[in-house]
mmCIF file of C-alpha atoms in Angstrom:
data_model
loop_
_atom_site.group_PDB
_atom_site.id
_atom_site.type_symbol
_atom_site.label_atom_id
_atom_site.label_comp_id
_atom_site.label_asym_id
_atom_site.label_seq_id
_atom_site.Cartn_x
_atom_site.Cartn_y
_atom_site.Cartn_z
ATOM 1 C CA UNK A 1 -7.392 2.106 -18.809
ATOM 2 C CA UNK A 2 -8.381 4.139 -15.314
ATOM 3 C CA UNK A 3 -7.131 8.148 -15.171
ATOM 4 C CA UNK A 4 -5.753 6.336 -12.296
ATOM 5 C CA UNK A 5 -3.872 3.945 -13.970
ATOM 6 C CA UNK A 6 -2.709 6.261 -16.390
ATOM 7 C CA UNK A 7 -1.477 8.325 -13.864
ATOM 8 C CA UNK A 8 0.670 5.792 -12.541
ATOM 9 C CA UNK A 9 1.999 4.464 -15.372
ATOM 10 C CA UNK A 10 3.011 7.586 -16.758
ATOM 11 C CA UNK A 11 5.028 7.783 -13.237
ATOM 12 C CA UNK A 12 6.866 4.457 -14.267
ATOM 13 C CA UNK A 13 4.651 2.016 -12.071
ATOM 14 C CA UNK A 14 2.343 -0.576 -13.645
ATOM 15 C CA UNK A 15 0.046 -2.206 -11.374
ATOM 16 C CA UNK A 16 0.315 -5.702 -10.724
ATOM 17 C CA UNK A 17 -2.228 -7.947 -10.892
ATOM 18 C CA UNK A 18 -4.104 -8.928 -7.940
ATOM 19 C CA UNK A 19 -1.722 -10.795 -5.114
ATOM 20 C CA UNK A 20 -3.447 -14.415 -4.615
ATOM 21 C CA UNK A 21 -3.503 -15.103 -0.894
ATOM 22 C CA UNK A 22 -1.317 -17.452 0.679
ATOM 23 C CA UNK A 23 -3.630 -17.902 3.786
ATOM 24 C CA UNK A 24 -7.029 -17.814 5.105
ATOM 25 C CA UNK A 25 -7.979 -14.383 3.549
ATOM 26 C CA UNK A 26 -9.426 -12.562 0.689
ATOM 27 C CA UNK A 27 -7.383 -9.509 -1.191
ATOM 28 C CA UNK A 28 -10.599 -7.023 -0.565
ATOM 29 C CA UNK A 29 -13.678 -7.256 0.943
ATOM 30 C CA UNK A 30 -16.964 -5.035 -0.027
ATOM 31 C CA UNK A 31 -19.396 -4.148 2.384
ATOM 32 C CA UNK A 32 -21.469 -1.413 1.332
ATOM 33 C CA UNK A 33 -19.746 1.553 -0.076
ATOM 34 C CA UNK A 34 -16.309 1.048 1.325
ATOM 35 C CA UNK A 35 -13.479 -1.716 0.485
ATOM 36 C CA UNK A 36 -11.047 -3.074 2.927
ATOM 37 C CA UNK A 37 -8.057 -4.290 1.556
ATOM 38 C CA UNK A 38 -5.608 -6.989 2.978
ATOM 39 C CA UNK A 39 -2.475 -6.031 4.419
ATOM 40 C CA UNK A 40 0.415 -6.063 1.111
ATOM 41 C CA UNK A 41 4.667 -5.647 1.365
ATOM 42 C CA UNK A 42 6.714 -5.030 -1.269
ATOM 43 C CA UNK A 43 6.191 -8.419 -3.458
ATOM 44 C CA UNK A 44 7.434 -7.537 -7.414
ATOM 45 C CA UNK A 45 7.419 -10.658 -9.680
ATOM 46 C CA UNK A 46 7.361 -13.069 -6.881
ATOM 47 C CA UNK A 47 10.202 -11.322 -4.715
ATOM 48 C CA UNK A 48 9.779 -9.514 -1.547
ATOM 49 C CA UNK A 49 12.577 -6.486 -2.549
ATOM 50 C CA UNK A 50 13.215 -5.155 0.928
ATOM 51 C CA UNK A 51 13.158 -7.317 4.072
ATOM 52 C CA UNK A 52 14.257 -6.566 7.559
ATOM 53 C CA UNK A 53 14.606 -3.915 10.133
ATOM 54 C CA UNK A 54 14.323 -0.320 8.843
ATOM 55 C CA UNK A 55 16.930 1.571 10.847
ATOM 56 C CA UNK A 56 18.998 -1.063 11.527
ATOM 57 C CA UNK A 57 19.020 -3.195 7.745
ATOM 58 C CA UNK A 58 17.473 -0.725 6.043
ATOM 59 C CA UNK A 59 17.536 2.999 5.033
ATOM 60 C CA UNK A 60 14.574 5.297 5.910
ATOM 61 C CA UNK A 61 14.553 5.868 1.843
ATOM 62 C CA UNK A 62 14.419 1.909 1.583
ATOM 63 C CA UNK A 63 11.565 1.473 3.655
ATOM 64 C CA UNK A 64 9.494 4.362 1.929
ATOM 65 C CA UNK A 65 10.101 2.647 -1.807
ATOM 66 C CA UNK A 66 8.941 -0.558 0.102
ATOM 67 C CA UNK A 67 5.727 1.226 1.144
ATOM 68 C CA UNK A 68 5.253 2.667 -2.345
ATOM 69 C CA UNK A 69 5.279 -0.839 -3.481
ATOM 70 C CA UNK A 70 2.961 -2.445 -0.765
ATOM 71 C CA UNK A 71 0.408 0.594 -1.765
ATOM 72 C CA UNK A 72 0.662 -0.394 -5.502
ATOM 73 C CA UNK A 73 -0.347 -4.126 -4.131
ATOM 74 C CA UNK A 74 -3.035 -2.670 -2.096
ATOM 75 C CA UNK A 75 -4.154 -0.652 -5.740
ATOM 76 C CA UNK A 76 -4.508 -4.119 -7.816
ATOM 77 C CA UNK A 77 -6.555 -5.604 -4.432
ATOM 78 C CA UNK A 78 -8.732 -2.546 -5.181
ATOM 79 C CA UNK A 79 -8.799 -2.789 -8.939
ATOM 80 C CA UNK A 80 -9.844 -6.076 -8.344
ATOM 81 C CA UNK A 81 -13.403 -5.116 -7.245
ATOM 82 C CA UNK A 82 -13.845 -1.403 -8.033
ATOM 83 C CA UNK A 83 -13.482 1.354 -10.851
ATOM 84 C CA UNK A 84 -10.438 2.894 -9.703
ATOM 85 C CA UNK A 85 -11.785 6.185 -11.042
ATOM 86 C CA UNK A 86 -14.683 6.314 -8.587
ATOM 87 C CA UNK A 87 -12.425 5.456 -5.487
ATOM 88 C CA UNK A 88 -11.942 7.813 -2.323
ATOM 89 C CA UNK A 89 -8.903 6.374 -0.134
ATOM 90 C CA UNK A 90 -10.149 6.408 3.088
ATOM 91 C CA UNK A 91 -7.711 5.206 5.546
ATOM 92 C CA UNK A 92 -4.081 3.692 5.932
ATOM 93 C CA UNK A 93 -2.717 1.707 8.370
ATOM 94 C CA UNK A 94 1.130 1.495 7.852
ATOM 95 C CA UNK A 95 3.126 -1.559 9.948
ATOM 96 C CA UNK A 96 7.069 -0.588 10.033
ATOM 97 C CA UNK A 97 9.239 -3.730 11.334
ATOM 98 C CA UNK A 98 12.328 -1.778 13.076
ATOM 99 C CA UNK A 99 13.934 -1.218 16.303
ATOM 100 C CA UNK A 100 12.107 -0.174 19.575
ATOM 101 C CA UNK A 101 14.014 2.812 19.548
ATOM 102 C CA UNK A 102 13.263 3.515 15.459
ATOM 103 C CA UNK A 103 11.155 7.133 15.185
ATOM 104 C CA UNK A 104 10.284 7.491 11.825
ATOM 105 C CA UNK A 105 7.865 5.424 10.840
ATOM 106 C CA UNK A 106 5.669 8.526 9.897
ATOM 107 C CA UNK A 107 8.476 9.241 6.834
ATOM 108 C CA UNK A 108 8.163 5.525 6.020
ATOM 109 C CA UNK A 109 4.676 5.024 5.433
ATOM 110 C CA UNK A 110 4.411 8.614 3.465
ATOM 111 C CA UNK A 111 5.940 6.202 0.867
ATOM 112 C CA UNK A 112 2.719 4.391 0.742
ATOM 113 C CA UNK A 113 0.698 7.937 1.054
ATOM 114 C CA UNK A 114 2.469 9.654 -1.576
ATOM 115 C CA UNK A 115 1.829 6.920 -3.995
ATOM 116 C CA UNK A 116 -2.051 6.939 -3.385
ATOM 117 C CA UNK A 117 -1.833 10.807 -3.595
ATOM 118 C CA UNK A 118 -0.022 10.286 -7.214
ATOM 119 C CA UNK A 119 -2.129 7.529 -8.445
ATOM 120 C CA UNK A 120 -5.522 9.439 -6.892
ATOM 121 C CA UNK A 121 -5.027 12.626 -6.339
ATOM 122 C CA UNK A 122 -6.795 14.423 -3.931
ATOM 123 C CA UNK A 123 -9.130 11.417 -4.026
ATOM 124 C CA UNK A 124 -6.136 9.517 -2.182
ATOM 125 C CA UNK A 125 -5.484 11.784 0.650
ATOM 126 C CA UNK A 126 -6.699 10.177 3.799
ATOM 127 C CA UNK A 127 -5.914 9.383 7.519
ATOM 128 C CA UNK A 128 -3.433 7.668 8.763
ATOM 129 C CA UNK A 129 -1.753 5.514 11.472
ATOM 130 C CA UNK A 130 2.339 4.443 11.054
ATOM 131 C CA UNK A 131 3.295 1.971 13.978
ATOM 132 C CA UNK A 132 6.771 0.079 14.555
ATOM 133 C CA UNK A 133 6.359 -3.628 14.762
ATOM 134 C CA UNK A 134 9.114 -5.702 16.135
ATOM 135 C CA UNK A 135 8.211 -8.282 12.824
ATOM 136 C CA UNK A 136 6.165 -8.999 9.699
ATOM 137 C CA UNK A 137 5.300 -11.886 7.426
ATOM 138 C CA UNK A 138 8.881 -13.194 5.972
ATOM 139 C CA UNK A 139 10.662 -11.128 6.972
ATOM 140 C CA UNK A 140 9.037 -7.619 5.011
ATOM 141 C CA UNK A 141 10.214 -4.315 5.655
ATOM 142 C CA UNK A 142 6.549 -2.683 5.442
ATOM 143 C CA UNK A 143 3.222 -3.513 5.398
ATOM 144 C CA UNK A 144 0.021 -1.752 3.973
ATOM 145 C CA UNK A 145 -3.596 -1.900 4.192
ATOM 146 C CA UNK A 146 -6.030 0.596 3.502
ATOM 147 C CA UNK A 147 -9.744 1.180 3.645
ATOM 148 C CA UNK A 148 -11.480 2.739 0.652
ATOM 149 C CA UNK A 149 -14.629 4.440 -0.946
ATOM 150 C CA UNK A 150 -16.394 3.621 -3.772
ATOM 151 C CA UNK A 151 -18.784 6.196 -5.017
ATOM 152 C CA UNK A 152 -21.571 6.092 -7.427
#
């Protein structure tokens, strides 16, 4: 078991195992040092827990556990080709499906940030982009992807 994974399951999350695509894709894709991971939502045990508009169907705390579980989907795609140990998060992109007039995605997505910062520490600090979406795949509340590191 990773520190990182330790870390997070000491927190109460276990990591899932890598989410099998369900279009033309792959979970992660290496090309030289860094990994880019697929966009995730909040799938658990084949369930997507929080779907619709935050702001409108959902709470702002809603939306933030839904990015906390979309960045534990994006940490299995990860897992699934690198030592979690020897990962720098790079970059997050965080997609928030809610209302044209809906302002905080920024408090959203820092679901999705403070779980990398818990599961990496200051190895999972990184920069950032939250944007409102007017939809996402079935329906999701949030969606994730990240860019990562992998050093030697």
């Amino acid at each position: 078991m990773t520190a990182v994974e330790k870390r997070l399951l000491d927190n109460g999350y276990k990591i899932p195992e890598c989410p099998v695509p369900i279009a033309s894709y792959v979970p992660a894709r290496v090309e030289g040092k860094y990994v880019y991971l697929s966009g995730q939502t909040s799938w658990v045990d084949g369930k997507l827990l929080y779907t619709g508009k935050v702001g409108r169907d959902l709470t702002l705390e809603e939306g933030y556990e839904s990015a906390k579980y979309a960045a534990l989907r994006c940490i299995s795609e990860l897992r699934s080709v690198a030592d979690l140990d020897k990962v720098t998060i790079v970059k997050l992109n965080g997609y928030v499906n809610c209302d044209p007039e809906y302002t905080a995605q920024p408090k959203v997505v820092n679901g999705a940030s403070d779980l990398f910062t818990l599961a990496f520490g200051d190895k999972g600090k990184h920069a950032r982009a939250a944007i409102g979406v007017g939809s996402l795949p079935d329906g999701a509340s949030v969606e994730i992807e990240a860019i990562a590191y992998i050093e030697d």
